[in-house]
């Protein structure tokens, strides 16, 4: 009987041992078999991570420094009709910062107003009908060309003023040659060529005595011509032309390529 109880106990112990071993195996299997999570093959916009956000930055564009802004306007103006006669008077003024051009402006005003005072309107006399001007700039040189027309014949006077747009000071005519890349000799040669072509085109050589024509080409007359920078940046100049008709002489305005520039300046005010 005692042996029978021992056998039953041993049998129960064995059953318990087998059950424990099975549980242990299942726990071990759960620990060693990793779970696999498949990676997505494509990330959609909704699934993408937010990018780093930056605040807008204010920027200032770097521009070229402004060049010297120079303009020319009227210091004095008078435009009117007296009977059948018309007068148009303009005295120019150079506009530059501060008082840079004050010296040359004073010179221009005194010279031109003085001329108007010397030749005031006289219905039966000799007077200035028109005083008009144009201005032009090339490089850092500005030119003002003033035309003074009188009441009798073809009598015309030209004034030229050349000013540095950097300093506001008046500069020499050599500075005008420089901005065109020419020398004084080149300029004189151009003036002579233009005068020769003018005589040829006008036909005056057929009836003008040689000694009269030669006066146009004297060194003094060529040197007295007045170059200027035109309103389109071109080279223009005044020159005394000698002819057998009228007063025998007439100051004319030409471009360097030979064009007759009469009418280049005009009254800028409507009557």
Short mmCIF file of C-alpha atoms in Angstrom, two decimals:
data_model
loop_
_atom_site.label_atom_id
_atom_site.label_comp_id
_atom_site.label_asym_id
_atom_site.label_seq_id
_atom_site.Cartn_x
_atom_site.Cartn_y
_atom_site.Cartn_z
CA UNK A 1 0.00 0.00 0.00
CA UNK A 2 2.82 2.34 0.90
CA UNK A 3 4.63 1.57 -2.37
CA UNK A 4 1.45 2.29 -4.27
CA UNK A 5 1.23 5.90 -2.82
CA UNK A 6 4.88 6.59 -3.62
CA UNK A 7 4.30 5.57 -7.22
CA UNK A 8 1.32 7.90 -7.57
CA UNK A 9 3.36 10.82 -6.13
CA UNK A 10 6.20 10.21 -8.56
CA UNK A 11 3.74 10.08 -11.42
CA UNK A 12 2.25 13.45 -10.43
CA UNK A 13 5.72 14.99 -10.11
CA UNK A 14 6.57 13.85 -13.61
CA UNK A 15 3.39 15.30 -15.07
CA UNK A 16 4.13 18.63 -13.37
CA UNK A 17 7.70 18.62 -14.70
CA UNK A 18 6.48 18.05 -18.28
CA UNK A 19 3.96 20.92 -18.00
CA UNK A 20 6.62 23.33 -16.69
CA UNK A 21 9.01 22.43 -19.51
CA UNK A 22 6.32 23.15 -22.14
CA UNK A 23 5.58 26.58 -20.67
CA UNK A 24 9.26 27.41 -20.55
CA UNK A 25 9.66 26.50 -24.22
CA UNK A 26 6.77 28.73 -25.24
CA UNK A 27 8.22 31.73 -23.28
CA UNK A 28 11.62 31.23 -24.86
CA UNK A 29 10.08 31.15 -28.36
CA UNK A 30 8.24 34.42 -27.72
CA UNK A 31 11.46 36.18 -26.69
CA UNK A 32 13.64 35.01 -29.61
CA UNK A 33 11.23 35.58 -32.52
CA UNK A 34 11.30 39.38 -33.30
CA UNK A 35 8.25 41.05 -34.77
CA UNK A 36 8.92 42.55 -38.24
CA UNK A 37 7.36 45.96 -39.08
CA UNK A 38 7.57 46.61 -42.84
CA UNK A 39 8.93 50.05 -43.88
CA UNK A 40 6.75 52.10 -46.24
CA UNK A 41 8.02 52.10 -49.81
CA UNK A 42 6.82 55.69 -50.44
CA UNK A 43 6.31 58.63 -48.14
CA UNK A 44 3.29 60.70 -49.06
CA UNK A 45 2.97 64.40 -48.51
CA UNK A 46 0.67 63.81 -45.59
CA UNK A 47 3.18 61.47 -43.98
CA UNK A 48 6.30 63.57 -44.65
CA UNK A 49 8.01 65.26 -41.76
CA UNK A 50 7.62 69.05 -41.49
CA UNK A 51 10.59 70.98 -42.81
CA UNK A 52 12.42 73.60 -40.80
CA UNK A 53 10.67 76.96 -40.94
CA UNK A 54 12.78 80.11 -41.37
CA UNK A 55 11.62 83.68 -40.91
CA UNK A 56 11.85 86.00 -43.98
CA UNK A 57 14.94 88.18 -44.02
CA UNK A 58 14.76 91.78 -45.21
CA UNK A 59 17.38 92.50 -47.88
CA UNK A 60 18.50 95.71 -49.52
CA UNK A 61 19.54 95.54 -53.17
CA UNK A 62 22.91 97.09 -53.84
CA UNK A 63 22.63 99.65 -56.62
CA UNK A 64 25.19 101.67 -58.51
CA UNK A 65 25.91 104.99 -56.82
CA UNK A 66 24.01 107.84 -58.43
CA UNK A 67 25.96 109.91 -60.88
CA UNK A 68 25.94 113.67 -60.54
CA UNK A 69 22.43 114.65 -61.55
CA UNK A 70 22.78 118.00 -63.31
CA UNK A 71 20.04 119.92 -65.08
CA UNK A 72 19.80 123.35 -66.66
CA UNK A 73 16.77 125.59 -66.25
CA UNK A 74 15.95 129.28 -66.65
CA UNK A 75 17.42 131.86 -64.34
CA UNK A 76 15.54 134.53 -66.32
CA UNK A 77 12.82 134.35 -68.92
CA UNK A 78 10.88 136.91 -70.94
CA UNK A 79 8.81 135.98 -73.98
CA UNK A 80 6.45 138.51 -75.52
CA UNK A 81 5.12 140.18 -78.62
CA UNK A 82 5.37 143.88 -79.37
CA UNK A 83 3.30 144.69 -82.42
CA UNK A 84 4.54 142.42 -85.17
CA UNK A 85 7.83 141.85 -83.40
CA UNK A 86 8.51 138.93 -81.09
CA UNK A 87 11.15 138.57 -78.42
CA UNK A 88 12.19 135.45 -76.53
CA UNK A 89 14.82 135.74 -73.84
CA UNK A 90 16.22 132.88 -71.74
CA UNK A 91 19.20 133.01 -69.41
CA UNK A 92 20.23 129.54 -68.20
CA UNK A 93 21.14 128.35 -64.74
CA UNK A 94 22.95 125.11 -63.85
CA UNK A 95 21.30 123.16 -61.03
CA UNK A 96 23.76 121.33 -58.81
CA UNK A 97 23.76 120.45 -55.10
CA UNK A 98 24.56 123.29 -52.74
CA UNK A 99 26.49 126.13 -54.30
CA UNK A 100 28.74 124.02 -56.53
CA UNK A 101 27.80 125.93 -59.69
CA UNK A 102 27.20 129.33 -58.10
CA UNK A 103 30.33 130.88 -59.58
CA UNK A 104 29.64 129.93 -63.18
CA UNK A 105 25.94 130.76 -62.78
CA UNK A 106 26.85 134.25 -61.67
CA UNK A 107 29.16 134.63 -64.66
CA UNK A 108 26.49 133.44 -67.10
CA UNK A 109 23.84 135.73 -65.66
CA UNK A 110 26.03 138.82 -65.58
CA UNK A 111 27.31 138.30 -69.13
CA UNK A 112 23.94 137.61 -70.74
CA UNK A 113 21.85 140.10 -68.78
CA UNK A 114 24.49 142.70 -69.58
CA UNK A 115 24.08 142.01 -73.28
CA UNK A 116 20.29 142.35 -73.01
CA UNK A 117 20.78 145.67 -71.24
CA UNK A 118 23.08 146.93 -74.00
CA UNK A 119 20.69 146.02 -76.80
CA UNK A 120 17.14 146.50 -75.46
CA UNK A 121 14.09 146.46 -77.67
CA UNK A 122 14.04 149.37 -80.11
CA UNK A 123 11.33 149.32 -82.74
CA UNK A 124 13.45 151.26 -85.17
CA UNK A 125 16.89 150.21 -84.02
CA UNK A 126 19.28 147.37 -83.46
CA UNK A 127 18.18 145.07 -80.65
CA UNK A 128 18.30 141.47 -79.49
CA UNK A 129 15.28 139.58 -80.79
CA UNK A 130 16.03 136.21 -79.23
CA UNK A 131 18.36 134.76 -76.63
CA UNK A 132 17.93 130.99 -76.46
CA UNK A 133 20.05 128.07 -75.37
CA UNK A 134 20.56 124.32 -75.44
CA UNK A 135 22.68 122.17 -73.18
CA UNK A 136 24.23 118.75 -73.38
CA UNK A 137 26.43 116.42 -71.38
CA UNK A 138 29.11 113.93 -72.31
CA UNK A 139 31.08 112.13 -69.63
CA UNK A 140 31.48 114.52 -66.73
CA UNK A 141 31.44 117.68 -68.87
CA UNK A 142 28.34 119.78 -69.44
CA UNK A 143 28.11 122.44 -72.15
CA UNK A 144 25.65 125.30 -72.52
CA UNK A 145 25.35 126.89 -75.95
CA UNK A 146 23.57 130.27 -76.04
CA UNK A 147 22.44 131.85 -79.30
CA UNK A 148 21.81 135.58 -79.49
CA UNK A 149 19.87 136.74 -82.57
CA UNK A 150 19.72 140.38 -83.51
CA UNK A 151 17.11 142.34 -85.40
CA UNK A 152 19.20 143.13 -88.44
CA UNK A 153 20.43 140.74 -91.09
CA UNK A 154 22.05 137.46 -90.07
CA UNK A 155 23.87 138.91 -87.11
CA UNK A 156 24.20 136.14 -84.51
CA UNK A 157 26.41 135.74 -81.44
CA UNK A 158 27.16 132.46 -79.68
CA UNK A 159 28.25 131.97 -76.09
CA UNK A 160 29.55 128.66 -74.77
CA UNK A 161 30.10 127.54 -71.18
CA UNK A 162 31.72 124.24 -70.19
CA UNK A 163 31.36 122.95 -66.63
CA UNK A 164 32.52 119.91 -64.69
CA UNK A 165 29.52 117.98 -63.34
CA UNK A 166 31.77 116.83 -60.48
CA UNK A 167 33.09 120.15 -59.19
CA UNK A 168 30.69 122.67 -60.71
CA UNK A 169 33.69 124.65 -61.94
CA UNK A 170 34.15 125.96 -65.46
CA UNK A 171 36.64 123.91 -67.48
CA UNK A 172 38.77 124.65 -70.51
CA UNK A 173 37.89 123.82 -74.09
CA UNK A 174 40.63 121.19 -73.99
CA UNK A 175 38.39 119.20 -71.62
CA UNK A 176 35.72 119.23 -74.31
CA UNK A 177 38.22 117.83 -76.83
CA UNK A 178 39.14 115.13 -74.34
CA UNK A 179 35.60 113.79 -73.90
CA UNK A 180 35.44 113.33 -77.68
CA UNK A 181 38.86 111.70 -77.75
CA UNK A 182 40.35 114.34 -80.08
CA UNK A 183 43.11 116.92 -79.95
CA UNK A 184 42.98 120.60 -80.77
CA UNK A 185 44.59 119.81 -84.14
CA UNK A 186 41.88 117.22 -84.84
CA UNK A 187 39.20 119.76 -84.01
CA UNK A 188 40.68 122.45 -86.26
CA UNK A 189 40.93 119.95 -89.09
CA UNK A 190 37.26 119.03 -88.63
CA UNK A 191 36.21 122.69 -88.68
CA UNK A 192 38.07 123.31 -91.93
CA UNK A 193 36.63 120.22 -93.59
CA UNK A 194 33.07 121.19 -92.61
CA UNK A 195 33.60 124.74 -93.93
CA UNK A 196 34.97 123.46 -97.23
CA UNK A 197 31.99 121.16 -97.67
CA UNK A 198 29.61 123.99 -96.85
CA UNK A 199 31.04 126.18 -99.60
CA UNK A 200 30.90 123.28 -102.05
CA UNK A 201 27.26 122.41 -101.27
CA UNK A 202 26.07 126.02 -101.31
CA UNK A 203 27.64 126.75 -104.69
CA UNK A 204 29.12 129.99 -103.34
CA UNK A 205 32.57 129.16 -104.68
CA UNK A 206 31.29 129.95 -108.17
CA UNK A 207 30.72 133.62 -107.39
CA UNK A 208 32.72 134.31 -104.21
CA UNK A 209 36.15 135.86 -104.66
CA UNK A 210 38.96 133.68 -103.38
CA UNK A 211 40.19 136.36 -100.98
CA UNK A 212 36.79 136.36 -99.23
CA UNK A 213 36.69 132.57 -98.89
CA UNK A 214 40.22 132.57 -97.53
CA UNK A 215 39.14 134.74 -94.60
CA UNK A 216 37.04 131.83 -93.34
CA UNK A 217 40.11 129.58 -93.27
CA UNK A 218 42.56 131.87 -91.51
CA UNK A 219 44.11 130.43 -88.37
CA UNK A 220 42.52 133.21 -86.30
CA UNK A 221 39.00 132.55 -87.59
CA UNK A 222 39.30 128.79 -87.07
CA UNK A 223 40.65 129.36 -83.55
CA UNK A 224 37.72 131.69 -82.81
CA UNK A 225 35.20 128.94 -83.52
CA UNK A 226 33.42 127.73 -80.42
CA UNK A 227 32.94 124.00 -79.79
CA UNK A 228 30.26 122.65 -77.49
CA UNK A 229 28.56 119.42 -76.51
CA UNK A 230 25.17 119.35 -78.22
CA UNK A 231 21.89 118.31 -76.65
CA UNK A 232 22.35 114.75 -77.91
CA UNK A 233 25.96 114.53 -76.76
CA UNK A 234 27.35 115.32 -80.20
CA UNK A 235 30.08 117.82 -81.11
CA UNK A 236 28.80 121.12 -82.49
CA UNK A 237 30.58 124.40 -83.14
CA UNK A 238 30.00 127.96 -84.31
CA UNK A 239 32.10 129.45 -87.11
CA UNK A 240 32.23 132.77 -88.92
CA UNK A 241 31.54 132.20 -92.62
CA UNK A 242 32.56 134.95 -95.04
CA UNK A 243 30.39 135.61 -98.08
CA UNK A 244 30.09 138.31 -100.73
CA UNK A 245 26.41 138.97 -99.95
CA UNK A 246 24.73 140.89 -97.13
CA UNK A 247 27.05 141.96 -94.37
CA UNK A 248 29.82 139.81 -95.82
CA UNK A 249 29.96 137.54 -92.81
CA UNK A 250 27.64 135.31 -90.85
CA UNK A 251 28.24 133.20 -87.77
CA UNK A 252 26.81 129.74 -88.34
CA UNK A 253 26.37 126.62 -86.26
CA UNK A 254 27.48 123.22 -87.55
CA UNK A 255 27.72 119.67 -86.33
CA UNK A 256 31.01 117.82 -86.64
CA UNK A 257 29.54 115.71 -89.44
CA UNK A 258 28.80 118.84 -91.47
CA UNK A 259 25.12 119.52 -90.83
CA UNK A 260 23.92 123.11 -90.84
CA UNK A 261 22.45 123.50 -87.35
CA UNK A 262 20.52 126.75 -87.79
CA UNK A 263 17.36 126.54 -85.70
CA UNK A 264 19.07 124.23 -83.21
CA UNK A 265 18.03 126.51 -80.35
CA UNK A 266 14.51 127.85 -80.13
CA UNK A 267 12.18 129.66 -77.78
CA UNK A 268 10.92 127.29 -75.12
CA UNK A 269 7.87 129.38 -74.20
CA UNK A 270 4.61 129.80 -76.11
CA UNK A 271 3.55 133.39 -76.54
#
